[in-house]
C-alpha cells in the first residue's frame, strides 16, 4: 500500500517537474525576445516619454 502511494507521488512529481521545465523554457524565450527587442529598438511605446499635464502648452491667464 505504501509503495503504491510513493509510486503515485513520484509520477505526480515527474509530471509537475516536466511542466515546470517547459514553462521555464517558455519564460526564458520570452525574456530573451524582449531583451533582443530592446536592443534592436522595436519597442516604440517603451522608449517614448510618457506625456502628462506638464507637457501641455502654457496658458496665459488674463490680467485682472
mmCIF file of N, CA and C in Angstrom:
data_model
loop_
_atom_site.group_PDB
_atom_site.id
_atom_site.type_symbol
_atom_site.label_atom_id
_atom_site.label_comp_id
_atom_site.label_asym_id
_atom_site.label_seq_id
_atom_site.Cartn_x
_atom_site.Cartn_y
_atom_site.Cartn_z
ATOM 1 N N UNK A 1 0.826 -1.200 0.000
ATOM 2 C CA UNK A 1 0.000 0.000 0.000
ATOM 3 C C UNK A 1 0.867 1.260 0.000
ATOM 4 N N UNK A 2 1.867 1.330 0.868
ATOM 5 C CA UNK A 2 2.743 2.490 0.915
ATOM 6 C C UNK A 2 3.534 2.649 -0.378
ATOM 7 N N UNK A 3 3.949 1.542 -0.981
ATOM 8 C CA UNK A 3 4.710 1.610 -2.230
ATOM 9 C C UNK A 3 3.857 2.206 -3.346
ATOM 10 N N UNK A 4 2.573 1.872 -3.376
ATOM 11 C CA UNK A 4 1.670 2.436 -4.391
ATOM 12 C C UNK A 4 1.551 3.952 -4.222
ATOM 13 N N UNK A 5 1.425 4.389 -2.983
ATOM 14 C CA UNK A 5 1.332 5.828 -2.728
ATOM 15 C C UNK A 5 2.613 6.534 -3.160
ATOM 16 N N UNK A 6 3.748 5.925 -2.831
ATOM 17 C CA UNK A 6 5.020 6.506 -3.221
ATOM 18 C C UNK A 6 5.167 6.556 -4.740
ATOM 19 N N UNK A 7 4.789 5.484 -5.412
ATOM 20 C CA UNK A 7 4.866 5.453 -6.869
ATOM 21 C C UNK A 7 3.979 6.528 -7.494
ATOM 22 N N UNK A 8 2.778 6.674 -6.944
ATOM 23 C CA UNK A 8 1.866 7.691 -7.444
ATOM 24 C C UNK A 8 2.443 9.089 -7.216
ATOM 25 N N UNK A 9 3.008 9.320 -6.045
ATOM 26 C CA UNK A 9 3.602 10.621 -5.724
ATOM 27 C C UNK A 9 4.786 10.923 -6.631
ATOM 28 N N UNK A 10 5.612 9.903 -6.900
ATOM 29 C CA UNK A 10 6.762 10.080 -7.785
ATOM 30 C C UNK A 10 6.286 10.444 -9.184
ATOM 31 N N UNK A 11 5.278 9.767 -9.671
ATOM 32 C CA UNK A 11 4.753 10.059 -11.009
ATOM 33 C C UNK A 11 4.190 11.475 -11.071
ATOM 34 N N UNK A 12 3.458 11.881 -10.036
ATOM 35 C CA UNK A 12 2.907 13.236 -9.987
ATOM 36 C C UNK A 12 4.025 14.272 -9.999
ATOM 37 N N UNK A 13 5.067 14.035 -9.220
ATOM 38 C CA UNK A 13 6.184 14.972 -9.187
ATOM 39 C C UNK A 13 6.925 15.026 -10.519
ATOM 40 N N UNK A 14 7.037 13.895 -11.199
ATOM 41 C CA UNK A 14 7.686 13.875 -12.511
ATOM 42 C C UNK A 14 6.896 14.703 -13.522
ATOM 43 N N UNK A 15 5.583 14.570 -13.499
ATOM 44 C CA UNK A 15 4.735 15.341 -14.407
ATOM 45 C C UNK A 15 4.852 16.829 -14.103
ATOM 46 N N UNK A 16 4.809 17.176 -12.822
ATOM 47 C CA UNK A 16 4.913 18.579 -12.432
ATOM 48 C C UNK A 16 6.287 19.155 -12.800
ATOM 49 N N UNK A 17 7.326 18.365 -12.627
ATOM 50 C CA UNK A 17 8.677 18.827 -12.971
ATOM 51 C C UNK A 17 8.793 19.052 -14.480
ATOM 52 N N UNK A 18 8.195 18.178 -15.257
ATOM 53 C CA UNK A 18 8.223 18.348 -16.711
ATOM 54 C C UNK A 18 7.468 19.605 -17.127
ATOM 55 N N UNK A 19 6.310 19.849 -16.514
ATOM 56 C CA UNK A 19 5.545 21.062 -16.815
ATOM 57 C C UNK A 19 6.327 22.315 -16.420
ATOM 58 N N UNK A 20 6.959 22.254 -15.275
ATOM 59 C CA UNK A 20 7.754 23.390 -14.808
ATOM 60 C C UNK A 20 8.912 23.666 -15.762
ATOM 61 N N UNK A 21 9.581 22.613 -16.214
ATOM 62 C CA UNK A 21 10.699 22.776 -17.147
ATOM 63 C C UNK A 21 10.217 23.403 -18.457
ATOM 64 N N UNK A 22 9.060 22.977 -18.934
ATOM 65 C CA UNK A 22 8.511 23.527 -20.172
ATOM 66 C C UNK A 22 8.175 25.005 -19.989
ATOM 67 N N UNK A 23 7.514 25.340 -18.894
ATOM 68 C CA UNK A 23 7.149 26.737 -18.631
ATOM 69 C C UNK A 23 8.391 27.611 -18.456
ATOM 70 N N UNK A 24 9.399 27.077 -17.793
ATOM 71 C CA UNK A 24 10.640 27.820 -17.590
ATOM 72 C C UNK A 24 11.302 28.121 -18.932
ATOM 73 N N UNK A 25 11.314 27.131 -19.811
ATOM 74 C CA UNK A 25 11.866 27.349 -21.149
ATOM 75 C C UNK A 25 11.111 28.418 -21.914
ATOM 76 N N UNK A 26 9.788 28.418 -21.781
ATOM 77 C CA UNK A 26 8.983 29.439 -22.451
ATOM 78 C C UNK A 26 9.282 30.830 -21.892
ATOM 79 N N UNK A 27 9.402 30.936 -20.560
ATOM 80 C CA UNK A 27 9.707 32.224 -19.946
ATOM 81 C C UNK A 27 11.078 32.724 -20.389
ATOM 82 N N UNK A 28 12.040 31.839 -20.435
ATOM 83 C CA UNK A 28 13.382 32.231 -20.865
ATOM 84 C C UNK A 28 13.336 32.748 -22.296
ATOM 85 N N UNK A 29 12.591 32.070 -23.155
ATOM 86 C CA UNK A 29 12.451 32.529 -24.537
ATOM 87 C C UNK A 29 11.805 33.899 -24.627
ATOM 88 N N UNK A 30 10.777 34.116 -23.832
ATOM 89 C CA UNK A 30 10.099 35.411 -23.839
ATOM 90 C C UNK A 30 11.031 36.524 -23.366
ATOM 91 N N UNK A 31 11.784 36.266 -22.313
ATOM 92 C CA UNK A 31 12.706 37.280 -21.787
ATOM 93 C C UNK A 31 13.804 37.568 -22.802
ATOM 94 N N UNK A 32 14.318 36.544 -23.453
ATOM 95 C CA UNK A 32 15.356 36.752 -24.463
ATOM 96 C C UNK A 32 14.808 37.559 -25.636
ATOM 97 N N UNK A 33 13.598 37.262 -26.072
ATOM 98 C CA UNK A 33 12.983 38.031 -27.158
ATOM 99 C C UNK A 33 12.769 39.479 -26.749
ATOM 100 N N UNK A 34 12.312 39.685 -25.528
ATOM 101 C CA UNK A 34 12.100 41.042 -25.025
ATOM 102 C C UNK A 34 13.416 41.810 -24.992
ATOM 103 N N UNK A 35 14.454 41.180 -24.463
ATOM 104 C CA UNK A 35 15.765 41.834 -24.405
ATOM 105 C C UNK A 35 16.282 42.154 -25.796
ATOM 106 N N UNK A 36 16.079 41.240 -26.730
ATOM 107 C CA UNK A 36 16.520 41.479 -28.105
ATOM 108 C C UNK A 36 15.751 42.641 -28.721
ATOM 109 N N UNK A 37 14.458 42.712 -28.449
ATOM 110 C CA UNK A 37 13.658 43.813 -28.971
ATOM 111 C C UNK A 37 14.133 45.142 -28.413
ATOM 112 N N UNK A 38 14.532 45.169 -27.149
ATOM 113 C CA UNK A 38 15.049 46.404 -26.570
ATOM 114 C C UNK A 38 16.362 46.813 -27.229
ATOM 115 N N UNK A 39 17.208 45.850 -27.536
ATOM 116 C CA UNK A 39 18.491 46.149 -28.166
ATOM 117 C C UNK A 39 18.293 46.687 -29.574
ATOM 118 N N UNK A 40 17.362 46.112 -30.299
ATOM 119 C CA UNK A 40 17.146 46.487 -31.690
ATOM 120 C C UNK A 40 16.332 47.766 -31.789
ATOM 121 N N UNK A 41 15.513 48.041 -30.787
ATOM 122 C CA UNK A 41 14.712 49.243 -30.785
ATOM 123 C C UNK A 41 13.333 49.042 -31.373
ATOM 124 N N UNK A 42 12.788 47.867 -31.251
ATOM 125 C CA UNK A 42 11.464 47.563 -31.789
ATOM 126 C C UNK A 42 10.353 47.846 -30.786
ATOM 127 N N UNK A 43 10.622 48.642 -29.807
ATOM 128 C CA UNK A 43 9.614 48.911 -28.784
ATOM 129 C C UNK A 43 9.363 50.405 -28.680
ATOM 130 N N UNK A 44 8.670 50.992 -29.650
ATOM 131 C CA UNK A 44 8.489 52.443 -29.618
ATOM 132 C C UNK A 44 7.689 52.912 -28.408
ATOM 133 N N UNK A 45 6.772 52.087 -27.920
ATOM 134 C CA UNK A 45 5.958 52.517 -26.794
ATOM 135 C C UNK A 45 6.741 52.523 -25.487
ATOM 136 N N UNK A 46 7.796 51.734 -25.422
ATOM 137 C CA UNK A 46 8.600 51.708 -24.203
ATOM 138 C C UNK A 46 9.679 52.779 -24.217
ATOM 139 N N UNK A 47 10.031 53.281 -25.393
ATOM 140 C CA UNK A 47 11.124 54.235 -25.473
ATOM 141 C C UNK A 47 10.654 55.675 -25.596
ATOM 142 N N UNK A 48 9.376 55.899 -25.856
ATOM 143 C CA UNK A 48 8.879 57.271 -25.948
ATOM 144 C C UNK A 48 8.516 57.773 -24.558
ATOM 145 N N UNK A 49 8.709 59.062 -24.314
ATOM 146 C CA UNK A 49 8.357 59.577 -22.988
ATOM 147 C C UNK A 49 6.847 59.577 -22.784
ATOM 148 N N UNK A 50 6.463 59.442 -21.557
ATOM 149 C CA UNK A 50 5.042 59.483 -21.220
ATOM 150 C C UNK A 50 4.645 60.948 -21.095
ATOM 151 N N UNK A 51 3.674 61.338 -21.890
ATOM 152 C CA UNK A 51 3.231 62.725 -21.870
ATOM 153 C C UNK A 51 2.192 62.906 -20.781
ATOM 154 N N UNK A 52 2.352 63.939 -20.017
ATOM 155 C CA UNK A 52 1.406 64.211 -18.945
ATOM 156 C C UNK A 52 1.024 65.670 -18.954
ATOM 157 N N UNK A 53 0.381 66.124 -17.908
ATOM 158 C CA UNK A 53 -0.066 67.512 -17.848
ATOM 159 C C UNK A 53 1.077 68.513 -17.981
ATOM 160 N N UNK A 54 2.281 68.163 -17.578
ATOM 161 C CA UNK A 54 3.396 69.096 -17.673
ATOM 162 C C UNK A 54 3.821 69.327 -19.121
ATOM 163 N N UNK A 55 3.307 68.567 -20.054
ATOM 164 C CA UNK A 55 3.627 68.725 -21.473
ATOM 165 C C UNK A 55 2.596 69.589 -22.196
ATOM 166 N N UNK A 56 1.578 70.028 -21.499
ATOM 167 C CA UNK A 56 0.570 70.872 -22.117
ATOM 168 C C UNK A 56 1.156 72.258 -22.374
ATOM 169 N N UNK A 57 0.723 72.918 -23.437
ATOM 170 C CA UNK A 57 1.246 74.261 -23.699
ATOM 171 C C UNK A 57 0.797 75.222 -22.598
ATOM 172 N N UNK A 58 1.618 76.195 -22.274
ATOM 173 C CA UNK A 58 1.240 77.133 -21.213
ATOM 174 C C UNK A 58 0.024 77.960 -21.637
ATOM 175 N N UNK A 59 -0.808 78.247 -20.676
ATOM 176 C CA UNK A 59 -1.999 79.041 -20.922
ATOM 177 C C UNK A 59 -1.810 80.401 -20.254
ATOM 178 N N UNK A 60 -2.060 81.443 -21.015
ATOM 179 C CA UNK A 60 -1.943 82.799 -20.450
ATOM 180 C C UNK A 60 -3.287 83.184 -19.852
ATOM 181 N N UNK A 61 -3.259 83.491 -18.592
ATOM 182 C CA UNK A 61 -4.473 83.938 -17.919
ATOM 183 C C UNK A 61 -4.608 85.442 -18.086
ATOM 184 N N UNK A 62 -5.822 85.913 -18.284
ATOM 185 C CA UNK A 62 -5.999 87.362 -18.418
ATOM 186 C C UNK A 62 -5.648 88.070 -17.116
ATOM 187 N N UNK A 63 -5.013 89.218 -17.238
ATOM 188 C CA UNK A 63 -4.677 90.001 -16.046
ATOM 189 C C UNK A 63 -5.901 90.758 -15.569
ATOM 190 N N UNK A 64 -6.089 90.728 -14.284
ATOM 191 C CA UNK A 64 -7.262 91.384 -13.702
ATOM 192 C C UNK A 64 -6.886 92.729 -13.151
#
